[in-house]
Coordinates of C-alpha atoms in Angstrom, one line a residue:
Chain A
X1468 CA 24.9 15.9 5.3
X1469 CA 21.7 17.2 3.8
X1470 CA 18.7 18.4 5.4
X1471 CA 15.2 18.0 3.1
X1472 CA 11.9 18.8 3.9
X1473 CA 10.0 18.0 0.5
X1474 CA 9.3 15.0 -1.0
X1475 CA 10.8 16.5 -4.8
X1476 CA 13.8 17.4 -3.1
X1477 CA 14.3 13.9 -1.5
X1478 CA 13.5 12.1 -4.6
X1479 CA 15.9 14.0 -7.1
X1480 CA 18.7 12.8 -4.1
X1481 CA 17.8 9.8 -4.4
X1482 CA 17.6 9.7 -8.1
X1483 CA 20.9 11.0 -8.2
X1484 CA 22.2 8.2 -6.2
X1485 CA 20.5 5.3 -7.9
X1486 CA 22.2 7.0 -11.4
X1487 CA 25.3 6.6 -9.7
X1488 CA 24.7 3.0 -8.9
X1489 CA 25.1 3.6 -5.2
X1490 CA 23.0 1.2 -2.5
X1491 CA 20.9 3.2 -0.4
X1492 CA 20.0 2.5 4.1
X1493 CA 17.1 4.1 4.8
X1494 CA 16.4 4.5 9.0
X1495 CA 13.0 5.7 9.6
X1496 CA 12.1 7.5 13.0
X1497 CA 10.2 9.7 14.6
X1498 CA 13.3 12.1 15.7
X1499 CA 14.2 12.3 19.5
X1500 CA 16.7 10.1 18.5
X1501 CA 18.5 8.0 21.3
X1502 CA 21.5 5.4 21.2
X1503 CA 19.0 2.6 19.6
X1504 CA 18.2 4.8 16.4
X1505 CA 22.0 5.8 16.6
X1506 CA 23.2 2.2 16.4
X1507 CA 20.5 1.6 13.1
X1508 CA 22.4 4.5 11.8
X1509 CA 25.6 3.2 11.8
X1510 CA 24.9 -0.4 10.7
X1511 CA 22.8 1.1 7.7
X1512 CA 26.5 3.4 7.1
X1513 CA 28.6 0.4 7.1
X1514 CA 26.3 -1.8 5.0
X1515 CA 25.1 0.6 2.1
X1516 CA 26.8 3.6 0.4
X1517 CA 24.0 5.9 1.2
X1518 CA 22.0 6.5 4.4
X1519 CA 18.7 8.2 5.1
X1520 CA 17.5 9.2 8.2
X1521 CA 13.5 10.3 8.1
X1522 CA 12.3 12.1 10.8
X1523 CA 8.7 12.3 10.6
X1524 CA 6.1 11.9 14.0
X1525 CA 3.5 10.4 11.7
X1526 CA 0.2 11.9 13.2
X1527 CA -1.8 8.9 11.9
X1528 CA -0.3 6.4 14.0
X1529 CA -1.5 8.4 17.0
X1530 CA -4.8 7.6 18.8
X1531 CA -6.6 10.1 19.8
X1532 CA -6.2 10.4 23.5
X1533 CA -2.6 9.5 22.6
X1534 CA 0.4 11.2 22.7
X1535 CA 1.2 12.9 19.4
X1536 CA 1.1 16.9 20.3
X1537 CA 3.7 16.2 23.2
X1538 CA 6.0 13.9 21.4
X1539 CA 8.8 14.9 22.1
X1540 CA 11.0 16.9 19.0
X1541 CA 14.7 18.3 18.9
X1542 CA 15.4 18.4 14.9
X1543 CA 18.8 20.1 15.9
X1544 CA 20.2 17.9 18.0
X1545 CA 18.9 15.1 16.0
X1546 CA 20.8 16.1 12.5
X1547 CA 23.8 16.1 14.7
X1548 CA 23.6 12.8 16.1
X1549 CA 22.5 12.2 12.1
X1550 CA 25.4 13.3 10.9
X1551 CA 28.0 11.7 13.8
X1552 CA 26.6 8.0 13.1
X1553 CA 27.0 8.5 9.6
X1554 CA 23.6 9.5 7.6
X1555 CA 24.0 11.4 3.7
X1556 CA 20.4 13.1 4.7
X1557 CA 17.8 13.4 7.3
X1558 CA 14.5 14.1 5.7
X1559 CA 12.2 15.9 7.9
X1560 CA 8.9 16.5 6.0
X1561 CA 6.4 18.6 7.6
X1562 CA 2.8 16.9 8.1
X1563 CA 1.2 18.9 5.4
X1564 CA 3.6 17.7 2.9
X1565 CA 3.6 13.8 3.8
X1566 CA -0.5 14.1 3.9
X1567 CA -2.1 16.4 1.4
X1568 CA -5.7 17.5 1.4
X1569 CA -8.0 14.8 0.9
X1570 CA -5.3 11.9 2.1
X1571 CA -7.2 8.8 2.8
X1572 CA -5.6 5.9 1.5
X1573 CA -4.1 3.5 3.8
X1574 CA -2.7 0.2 4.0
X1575 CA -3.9 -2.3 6.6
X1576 CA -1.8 -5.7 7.4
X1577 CA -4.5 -7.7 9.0
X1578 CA -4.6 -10.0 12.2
X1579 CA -0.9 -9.5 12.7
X1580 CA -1.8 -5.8 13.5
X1581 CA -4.6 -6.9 16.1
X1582 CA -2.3 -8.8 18.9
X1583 CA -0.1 -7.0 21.3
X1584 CA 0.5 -3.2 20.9
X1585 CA -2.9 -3.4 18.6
X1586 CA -5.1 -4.0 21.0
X1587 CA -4.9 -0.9 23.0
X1588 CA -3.5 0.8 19.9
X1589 CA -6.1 -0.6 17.0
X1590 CA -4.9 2.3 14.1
X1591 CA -1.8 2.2 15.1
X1592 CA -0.3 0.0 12.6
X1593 CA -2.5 1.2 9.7
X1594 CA -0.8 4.4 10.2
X1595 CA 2.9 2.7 10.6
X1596 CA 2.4 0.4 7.4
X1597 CA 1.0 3.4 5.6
X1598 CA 4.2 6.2 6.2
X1599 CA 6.4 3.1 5.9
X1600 CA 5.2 2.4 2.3
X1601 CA 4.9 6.6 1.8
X1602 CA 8.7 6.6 2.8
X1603 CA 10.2 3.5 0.5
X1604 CA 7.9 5.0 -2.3
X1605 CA 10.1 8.5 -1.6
X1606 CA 13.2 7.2 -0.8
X1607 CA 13.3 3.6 -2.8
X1608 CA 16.1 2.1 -0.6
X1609 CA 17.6 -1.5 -0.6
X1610 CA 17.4 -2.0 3.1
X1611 CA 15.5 -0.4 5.7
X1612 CA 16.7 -0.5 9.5
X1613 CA 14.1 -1.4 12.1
X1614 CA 14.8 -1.7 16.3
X1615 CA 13.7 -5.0 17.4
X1616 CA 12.6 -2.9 20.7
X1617 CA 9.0 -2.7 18.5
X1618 CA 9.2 -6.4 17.4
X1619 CA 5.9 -6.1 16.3
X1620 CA 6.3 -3.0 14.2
X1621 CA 9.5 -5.3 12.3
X1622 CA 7.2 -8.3 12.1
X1623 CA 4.4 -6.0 10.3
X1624 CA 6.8 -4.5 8.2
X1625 CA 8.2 -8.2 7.5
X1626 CA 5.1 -8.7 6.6
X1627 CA 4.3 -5.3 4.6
X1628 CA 7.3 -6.1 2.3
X1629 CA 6.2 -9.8 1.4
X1630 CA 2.8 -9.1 1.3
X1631 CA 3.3 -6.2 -1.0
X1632 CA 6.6 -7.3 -3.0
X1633 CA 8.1 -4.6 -1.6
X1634 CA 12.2 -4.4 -3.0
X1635 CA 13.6 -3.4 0.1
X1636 CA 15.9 -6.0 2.6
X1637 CA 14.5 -5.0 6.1
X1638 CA 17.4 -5.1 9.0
X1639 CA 16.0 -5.4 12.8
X1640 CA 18.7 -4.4 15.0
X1641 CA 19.1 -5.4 18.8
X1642 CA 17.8 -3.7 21.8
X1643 CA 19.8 -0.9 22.7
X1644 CA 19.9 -0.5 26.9
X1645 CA 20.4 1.9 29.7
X1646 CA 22.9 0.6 32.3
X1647 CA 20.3 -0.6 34.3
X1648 CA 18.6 -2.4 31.7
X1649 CA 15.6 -0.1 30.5
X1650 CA 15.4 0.2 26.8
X1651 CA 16.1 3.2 25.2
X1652 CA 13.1 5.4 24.3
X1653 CA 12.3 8.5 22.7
X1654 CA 9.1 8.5 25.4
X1655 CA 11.7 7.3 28.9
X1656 CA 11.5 11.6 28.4
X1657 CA 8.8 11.3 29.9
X1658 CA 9.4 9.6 33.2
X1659 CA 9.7 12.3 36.4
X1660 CA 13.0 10.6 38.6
X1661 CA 10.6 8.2 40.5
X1662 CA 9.4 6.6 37.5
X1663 CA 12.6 6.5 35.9
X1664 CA 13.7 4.6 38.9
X1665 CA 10.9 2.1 38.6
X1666 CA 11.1 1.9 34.3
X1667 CA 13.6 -1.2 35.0
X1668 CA 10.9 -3.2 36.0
X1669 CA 9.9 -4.4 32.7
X1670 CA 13.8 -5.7 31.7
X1671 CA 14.3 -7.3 35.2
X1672 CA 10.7 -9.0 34.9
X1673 CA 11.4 -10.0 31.0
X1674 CA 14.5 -11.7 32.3
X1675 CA 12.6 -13.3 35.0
X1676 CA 11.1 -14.9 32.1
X1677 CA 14.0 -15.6 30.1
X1678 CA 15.4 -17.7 32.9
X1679 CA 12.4 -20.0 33.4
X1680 CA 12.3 -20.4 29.8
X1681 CA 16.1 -21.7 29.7
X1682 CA 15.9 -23.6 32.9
X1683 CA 12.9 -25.4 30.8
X1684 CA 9.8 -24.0 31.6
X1685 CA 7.6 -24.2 28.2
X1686 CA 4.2 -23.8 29.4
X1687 CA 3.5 -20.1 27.8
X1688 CA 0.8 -19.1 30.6
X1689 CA 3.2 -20.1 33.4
X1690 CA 6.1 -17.6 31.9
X1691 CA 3.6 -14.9 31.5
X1692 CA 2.3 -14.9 35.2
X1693 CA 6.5 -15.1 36.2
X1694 CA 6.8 -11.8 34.1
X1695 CA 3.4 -10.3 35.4
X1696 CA 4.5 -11.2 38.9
X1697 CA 7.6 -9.3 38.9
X1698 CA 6.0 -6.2 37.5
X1699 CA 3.1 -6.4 39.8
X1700 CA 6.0 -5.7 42.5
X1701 CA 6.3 -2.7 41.4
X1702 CA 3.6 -0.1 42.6
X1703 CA 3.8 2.6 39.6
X1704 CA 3.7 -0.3 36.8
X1705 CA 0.3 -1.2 35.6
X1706 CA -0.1 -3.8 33.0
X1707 CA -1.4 -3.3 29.6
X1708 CA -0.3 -6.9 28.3
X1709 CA 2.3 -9.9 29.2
X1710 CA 2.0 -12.0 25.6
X1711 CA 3.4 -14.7 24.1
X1712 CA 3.4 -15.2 20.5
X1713 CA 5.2 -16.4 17.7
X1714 CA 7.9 -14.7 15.6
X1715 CA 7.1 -13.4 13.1
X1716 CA 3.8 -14.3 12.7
X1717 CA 2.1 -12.5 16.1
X1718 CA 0.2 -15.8 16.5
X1719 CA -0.9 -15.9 20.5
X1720 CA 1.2 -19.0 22.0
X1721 CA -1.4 -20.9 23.5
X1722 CA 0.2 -23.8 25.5
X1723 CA 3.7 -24.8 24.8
X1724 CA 6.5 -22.5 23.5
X1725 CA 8.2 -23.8 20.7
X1726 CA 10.4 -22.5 17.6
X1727 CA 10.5 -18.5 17.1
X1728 CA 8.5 -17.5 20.3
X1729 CA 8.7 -13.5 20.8
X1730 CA 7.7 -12.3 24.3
X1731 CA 6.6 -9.0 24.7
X1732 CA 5.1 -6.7 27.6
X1733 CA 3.7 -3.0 27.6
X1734 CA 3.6 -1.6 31.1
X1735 CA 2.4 2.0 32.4
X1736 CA 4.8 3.9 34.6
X1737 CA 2.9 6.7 35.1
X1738 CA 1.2 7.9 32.6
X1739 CA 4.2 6.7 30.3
X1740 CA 3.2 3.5 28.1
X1741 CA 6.6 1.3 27.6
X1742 CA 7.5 -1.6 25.6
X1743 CA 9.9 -4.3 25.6
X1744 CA 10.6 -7.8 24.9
X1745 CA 13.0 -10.7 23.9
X1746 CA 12.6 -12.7 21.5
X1747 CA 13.7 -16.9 21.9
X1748 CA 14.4 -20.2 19.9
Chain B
X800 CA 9.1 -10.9 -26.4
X801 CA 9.9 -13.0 -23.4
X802 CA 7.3 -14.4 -21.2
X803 CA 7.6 -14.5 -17.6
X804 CA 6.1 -16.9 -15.4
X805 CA 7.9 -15.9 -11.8
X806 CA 8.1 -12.2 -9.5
X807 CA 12.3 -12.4 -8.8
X808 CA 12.4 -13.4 -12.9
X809 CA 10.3 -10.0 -13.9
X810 CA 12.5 -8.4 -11.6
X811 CA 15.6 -9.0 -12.7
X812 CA 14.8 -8.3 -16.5
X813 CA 13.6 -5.1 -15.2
X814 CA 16.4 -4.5 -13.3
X815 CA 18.7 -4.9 -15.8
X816 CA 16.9 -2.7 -18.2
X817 CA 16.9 0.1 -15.3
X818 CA 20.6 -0.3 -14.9
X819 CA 21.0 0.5 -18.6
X820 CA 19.1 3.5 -18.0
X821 CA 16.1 2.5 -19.9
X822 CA 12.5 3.7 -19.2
X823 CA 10.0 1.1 -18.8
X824 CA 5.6 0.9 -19.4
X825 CA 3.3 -0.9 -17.8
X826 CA 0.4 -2.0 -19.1
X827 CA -1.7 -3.8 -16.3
X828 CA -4.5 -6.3 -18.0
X829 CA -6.4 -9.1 -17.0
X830 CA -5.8 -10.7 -20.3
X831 CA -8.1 -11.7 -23.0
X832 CA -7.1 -8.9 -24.8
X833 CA -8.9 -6.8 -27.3
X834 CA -8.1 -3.8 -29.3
X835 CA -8.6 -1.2 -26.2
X836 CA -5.4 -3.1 -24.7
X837 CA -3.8 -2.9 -28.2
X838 CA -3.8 1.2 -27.8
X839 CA -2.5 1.0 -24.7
X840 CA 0.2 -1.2 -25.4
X841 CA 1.3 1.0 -28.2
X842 CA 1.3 4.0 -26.6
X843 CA 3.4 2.3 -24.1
X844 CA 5.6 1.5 -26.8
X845 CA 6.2 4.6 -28.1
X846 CA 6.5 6.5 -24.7
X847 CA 8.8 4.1 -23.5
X848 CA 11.8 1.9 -23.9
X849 CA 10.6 -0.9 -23.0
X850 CA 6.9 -2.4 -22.1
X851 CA 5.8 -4.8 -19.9
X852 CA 2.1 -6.1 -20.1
X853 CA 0.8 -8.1 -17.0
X854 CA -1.5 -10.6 -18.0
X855 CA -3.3 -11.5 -14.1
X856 CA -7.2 -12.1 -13.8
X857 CA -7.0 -10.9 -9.6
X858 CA -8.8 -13.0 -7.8
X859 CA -8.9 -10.4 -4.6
X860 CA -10.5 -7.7 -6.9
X861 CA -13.8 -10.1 -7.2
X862 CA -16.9 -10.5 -5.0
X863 CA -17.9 -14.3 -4.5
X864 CA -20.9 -14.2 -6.8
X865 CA -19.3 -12.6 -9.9
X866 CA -17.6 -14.5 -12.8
X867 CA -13.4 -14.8 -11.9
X868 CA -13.7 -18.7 -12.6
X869 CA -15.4 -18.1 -15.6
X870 CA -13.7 -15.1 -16.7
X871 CA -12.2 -15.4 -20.2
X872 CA -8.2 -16.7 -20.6
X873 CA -6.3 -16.8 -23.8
X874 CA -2.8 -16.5 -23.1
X875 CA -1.7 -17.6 -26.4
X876 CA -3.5 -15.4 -28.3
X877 CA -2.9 -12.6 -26.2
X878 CA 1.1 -12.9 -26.3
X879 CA 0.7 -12.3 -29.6
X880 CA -1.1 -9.2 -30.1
X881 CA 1.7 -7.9 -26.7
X882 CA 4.4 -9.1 -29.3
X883 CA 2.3 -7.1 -32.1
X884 CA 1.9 -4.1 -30.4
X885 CA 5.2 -3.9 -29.4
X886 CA 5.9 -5.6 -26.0
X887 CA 8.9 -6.5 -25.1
X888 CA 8.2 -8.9 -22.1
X889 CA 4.5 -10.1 -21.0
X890 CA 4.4 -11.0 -17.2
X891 CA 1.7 -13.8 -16.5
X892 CA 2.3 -15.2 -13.0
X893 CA 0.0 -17.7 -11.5
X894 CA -2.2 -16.9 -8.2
X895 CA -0.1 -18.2 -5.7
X896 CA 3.1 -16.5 -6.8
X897 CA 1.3 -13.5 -6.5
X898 CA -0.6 -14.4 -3.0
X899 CA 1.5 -16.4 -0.8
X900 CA -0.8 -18.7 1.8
X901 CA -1.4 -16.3 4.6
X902 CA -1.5 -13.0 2.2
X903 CA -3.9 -10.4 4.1
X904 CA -2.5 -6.5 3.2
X905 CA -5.1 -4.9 1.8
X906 CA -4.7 -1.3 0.5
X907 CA -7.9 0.9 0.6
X908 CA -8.2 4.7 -0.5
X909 CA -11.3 5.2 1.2
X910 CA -14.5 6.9 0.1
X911 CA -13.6 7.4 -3.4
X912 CA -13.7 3.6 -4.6
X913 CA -17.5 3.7 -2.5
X914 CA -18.9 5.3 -5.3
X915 CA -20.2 3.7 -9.1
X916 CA -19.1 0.7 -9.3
X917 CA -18.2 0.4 -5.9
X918 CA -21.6 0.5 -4.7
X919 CA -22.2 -2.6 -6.2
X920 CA -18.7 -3.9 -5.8
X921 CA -17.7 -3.2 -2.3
X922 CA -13.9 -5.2 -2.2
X923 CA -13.7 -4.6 -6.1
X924 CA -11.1 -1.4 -5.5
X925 CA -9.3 -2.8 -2.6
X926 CA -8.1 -6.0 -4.8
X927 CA -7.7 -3.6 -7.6
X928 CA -5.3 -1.2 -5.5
X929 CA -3.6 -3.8 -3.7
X930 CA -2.3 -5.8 -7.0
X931 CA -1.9 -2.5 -9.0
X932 CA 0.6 -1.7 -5.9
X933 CA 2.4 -5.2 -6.1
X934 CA 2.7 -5.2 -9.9
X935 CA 4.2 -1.7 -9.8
X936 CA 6.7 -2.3 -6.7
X937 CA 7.7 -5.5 -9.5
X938 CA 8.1 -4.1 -12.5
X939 CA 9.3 -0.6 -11.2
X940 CA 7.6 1.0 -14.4
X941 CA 8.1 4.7 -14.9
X942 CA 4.5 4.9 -16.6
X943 CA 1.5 3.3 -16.3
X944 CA -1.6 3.0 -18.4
X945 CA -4.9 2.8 -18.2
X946 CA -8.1 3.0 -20.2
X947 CA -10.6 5.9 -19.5
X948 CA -13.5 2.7 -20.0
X949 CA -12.6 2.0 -16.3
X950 CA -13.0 5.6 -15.6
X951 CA -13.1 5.1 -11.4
X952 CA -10.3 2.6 -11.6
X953 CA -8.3 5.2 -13.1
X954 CA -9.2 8.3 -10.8
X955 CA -8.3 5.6 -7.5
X956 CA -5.2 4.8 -9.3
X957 CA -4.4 8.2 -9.7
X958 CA -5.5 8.9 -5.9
X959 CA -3.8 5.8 -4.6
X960 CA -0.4 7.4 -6.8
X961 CA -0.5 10.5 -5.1
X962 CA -1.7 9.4 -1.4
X963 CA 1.1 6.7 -1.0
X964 CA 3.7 9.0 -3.1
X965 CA 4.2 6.4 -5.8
X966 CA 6.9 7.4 -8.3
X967 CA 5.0 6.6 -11.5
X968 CA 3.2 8.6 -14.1
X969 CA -0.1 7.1 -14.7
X970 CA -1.3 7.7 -18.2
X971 CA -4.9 7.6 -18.8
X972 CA -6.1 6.5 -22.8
X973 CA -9.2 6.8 -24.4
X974 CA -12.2 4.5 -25.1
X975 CA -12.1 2.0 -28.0
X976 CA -15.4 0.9 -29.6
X977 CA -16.6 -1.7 -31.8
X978 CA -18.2 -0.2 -35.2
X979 CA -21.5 0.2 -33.6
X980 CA -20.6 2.2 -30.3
X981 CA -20.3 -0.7 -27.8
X982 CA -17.0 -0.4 -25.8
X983 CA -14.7 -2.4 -26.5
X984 CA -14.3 -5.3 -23.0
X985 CA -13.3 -9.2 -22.2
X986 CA -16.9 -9.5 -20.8
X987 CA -18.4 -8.9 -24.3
X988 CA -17.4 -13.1 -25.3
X989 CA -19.9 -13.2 -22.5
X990 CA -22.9 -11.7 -24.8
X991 CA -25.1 -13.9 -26.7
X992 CA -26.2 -12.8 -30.6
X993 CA -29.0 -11.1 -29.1
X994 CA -27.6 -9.6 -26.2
X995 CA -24.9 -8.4 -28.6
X996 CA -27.3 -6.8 -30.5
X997 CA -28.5 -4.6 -27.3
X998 CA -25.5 -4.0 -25.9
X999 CA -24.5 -0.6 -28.0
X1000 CA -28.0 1.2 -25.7
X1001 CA -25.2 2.0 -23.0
X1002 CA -23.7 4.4 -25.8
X1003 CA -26.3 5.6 -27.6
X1004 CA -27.4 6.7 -23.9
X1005 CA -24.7 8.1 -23.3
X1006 CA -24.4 10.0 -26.5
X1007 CA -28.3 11.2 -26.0
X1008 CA -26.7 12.7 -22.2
X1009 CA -23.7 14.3 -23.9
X1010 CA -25.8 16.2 -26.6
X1011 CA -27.9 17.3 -23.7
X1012 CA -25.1 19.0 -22.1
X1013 CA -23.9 20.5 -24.8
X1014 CA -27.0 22.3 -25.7
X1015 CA -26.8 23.9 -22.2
X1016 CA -28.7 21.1 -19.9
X1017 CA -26.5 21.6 -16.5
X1018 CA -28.9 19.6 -14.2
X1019 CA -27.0 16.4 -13.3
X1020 CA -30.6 14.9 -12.7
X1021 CA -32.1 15.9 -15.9
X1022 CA -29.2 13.9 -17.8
X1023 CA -28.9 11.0 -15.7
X1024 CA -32.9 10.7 -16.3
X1025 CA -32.2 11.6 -20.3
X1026 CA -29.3 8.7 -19.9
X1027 CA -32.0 6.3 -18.5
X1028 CA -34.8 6.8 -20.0
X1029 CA -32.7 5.6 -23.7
X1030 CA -31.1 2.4 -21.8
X1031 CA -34.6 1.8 -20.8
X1032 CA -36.3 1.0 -23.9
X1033 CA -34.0 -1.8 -24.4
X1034 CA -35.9 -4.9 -22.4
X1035 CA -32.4 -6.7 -22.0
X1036 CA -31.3 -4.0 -20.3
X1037 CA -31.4 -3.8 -16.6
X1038 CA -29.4 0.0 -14.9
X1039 CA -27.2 -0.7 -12.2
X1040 CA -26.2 3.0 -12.1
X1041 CA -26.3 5.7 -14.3
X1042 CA -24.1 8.5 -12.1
X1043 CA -22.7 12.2 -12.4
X1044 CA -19.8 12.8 -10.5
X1045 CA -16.9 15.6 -10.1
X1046 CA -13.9 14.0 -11.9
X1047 CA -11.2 12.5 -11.0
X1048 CA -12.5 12.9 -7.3
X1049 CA -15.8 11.1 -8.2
X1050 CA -18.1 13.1 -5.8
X1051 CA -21.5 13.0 -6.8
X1052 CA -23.2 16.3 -8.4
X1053 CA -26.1 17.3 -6.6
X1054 CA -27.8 20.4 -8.8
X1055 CA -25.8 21.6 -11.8
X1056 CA -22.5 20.1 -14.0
X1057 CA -19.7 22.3 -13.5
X1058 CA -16.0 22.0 -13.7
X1059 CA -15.0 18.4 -15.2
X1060 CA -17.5 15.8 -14.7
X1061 CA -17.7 12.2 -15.3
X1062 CA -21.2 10.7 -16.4
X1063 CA -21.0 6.8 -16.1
X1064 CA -23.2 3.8 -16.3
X1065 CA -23.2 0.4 -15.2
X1066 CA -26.0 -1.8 -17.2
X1067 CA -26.7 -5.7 -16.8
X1068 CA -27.9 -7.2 -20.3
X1069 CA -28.5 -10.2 -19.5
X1070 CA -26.1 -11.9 -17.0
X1071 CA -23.0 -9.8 -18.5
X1072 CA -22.8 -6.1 -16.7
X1073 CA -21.0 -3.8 -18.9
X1074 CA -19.8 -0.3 -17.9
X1075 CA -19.4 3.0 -19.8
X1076 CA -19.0 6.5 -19.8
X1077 CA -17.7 9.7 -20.9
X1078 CA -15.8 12.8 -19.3
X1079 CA -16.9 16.7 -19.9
X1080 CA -15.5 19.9 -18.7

């Protein structure tokens, strides 16, 4: 396995590859991986004859009170769990070389970008479209892998590839779990023992919802409170939003649920912002 | 020369011709094609193995009270000078094959396209970026060309190139003129015998700010003032901008020219603004 940190470098691969006829899998992250990038990794192996793994923490889809300077990085580690599930090459630009002097060109979805996450996080998704369409450009790959743990982020990029008539199949791969239902996160690193004990909230609340939904319940306000409720149990979880939209559009549900509904929640544990959701119909 | 009507048709010619290992040209036109095309279509030709000219007047790239319904289509007459020049396929999709209801990704490089014409065309660069994006990710061409009459639309092309890492060599052609100076354009059907006749004051001012310079004049004021004072004596004439900037960054130059410069003008005669310009340094 290859390790490249310039864009030429990357490219001639590439290059090489495409020559060759060869399919390429490209899994972009942000490093720190867990079992949830691990599991993109090896369904990009088996489905294409070459797999990239980028490791980039793109600093402009970071707020500015947010938490880019302490994400958390372990480029070592990370080539190795790379290489296990499967990956040809990480590529693992450095900042300077992804944005040169004078960057300022970016890519902005529209409305879909504004619900959920985007509300508390309004250049977030600028900055995701952006590298996303920075890393295709580099790496030119015929599928891209995507966790549906940020179903908004695969709905944007859903929408990024129409939109933009992008050549690229995007995979969005299932939820990856900890035993006791928390979603795996680069950020859980965060939580101090307490919180980690209190991160299940948001899976045991999102099922809360999940029942009432199957035992009938359509009303989209009345599964929101059931979710909200559970998490308000829970002293160290403050709310950011309980939403209920639909999938893939990010429309806000406003009455009954029907067809592709995805319902999402980001809670505070601490100072640590989670997400999670399911998506139904 | 084939004609293609459809996205996934364009892309599979081009696909095949990439699996043969051809290179390909891209010639990006809003049709109504007149001898400045014709250059650039034959360079493409003999740069490349195969050419592809779009044929798409953008609807996104105009403001609501400037001329895309009226703007002038020819599409028979234009395939023939593509087949002339040495096109091998001419890509002519219709609006809503290229925006699908519910298209909103914009792609904006930022202060560059707020200059010149932007001033007076505030989404003009956004459209022009966003379809210049969607017809490369289509066609895939290894070149791309461009005439230097558009002189800002080719610096943000290069800019949007290099910000979003595009993998295409943008190839920037000179300025072709009618017998009489006036640059060649589509908008020039628009002129009436008269305004015809008046039209040729944006070169001659030009030509009057370029012999300034190069008898040693360095004061960007001086020559825009040299530049205006010629385009006014023609009463059809009305300035939109007559601008020095810092090329291809297209900064303005406050004090003296130095390093290469761009010196542009935008001019109403009549209804019909035309633009024009040339580079020094």
């Amino acid at each position: 396995m290859m390790i490249l940190n310039n864009i030429s470098d990357m490219r001639k691969i590439v290059d090489q590859w495409k020559k060759q006829g060869l399919t390429v899998g490209l899994v972009p992250t942000m490093g720190f991986l867990h079992e949830g990038h691990e599991s993109l990794i090896k369904r990009a192996a088996a489905e294409n004859d070459r797999v990239v793994v980028s490791i980039f923490v793109n600093p402009i889809q970071f707020g500015k009170n947010e938490d880019f300077s302490v994400y958390p990085r372990n480029i070592e580690r990370d080539s190795s769990i790379c290489q296990r599930a499967g990956a040809h090459a990480v590529f693992n630009p450095a900042a300077d070389e992804m944005y040169l002097d004078g960057f300022s060109t970016y890519i902005d979805v529209g409305d879909i970008s504004k619900e959920l996450c985007g509300k508390s996080r309004p250049i977030h998704f600028r900055g995701v479209c952006t590298v996303v369409a920075k890393l295709f450009n580099i790496v030119k790959p015929d599928r891209a892998y995507f966790g549906q743990k940020d179903a908004q982020q695969a709905a944007i990029i859903h929408k990024l590839i129409k939109d933009l008539n992008m050549d690229v199949e995007l995979v969005v791969c299932p939820i990856v779990r900890e035993s006791d239902g928390l979603a795996k996160s680069s950020r859980n690193v965060y939580l101090n023992p307490e919180e980690r004990k209190a991160a299940p909230v948001l899976h045991r609340a999102l099922c809360a919802g999940e029942s009432l939904i199957s035992s009938g319940q359509k009303d989209a306000e009345a599964v929101k409170k059931a979710i909200a409720d559970v998490i308000n149990t829970e002293p160290l979880a403050k709310i950011d939003y309980v939403d209920v939209v639909a999938f893939p559009e990010i429309k806000p549900v406003n009455g009954d649920i029907s067809g592709k509904t995805l319902v999402a929640t980001a809670v505070f544990i601490g100072k640590t912002r989670l997400i999670d959701n399911f998506i139904v119909g």
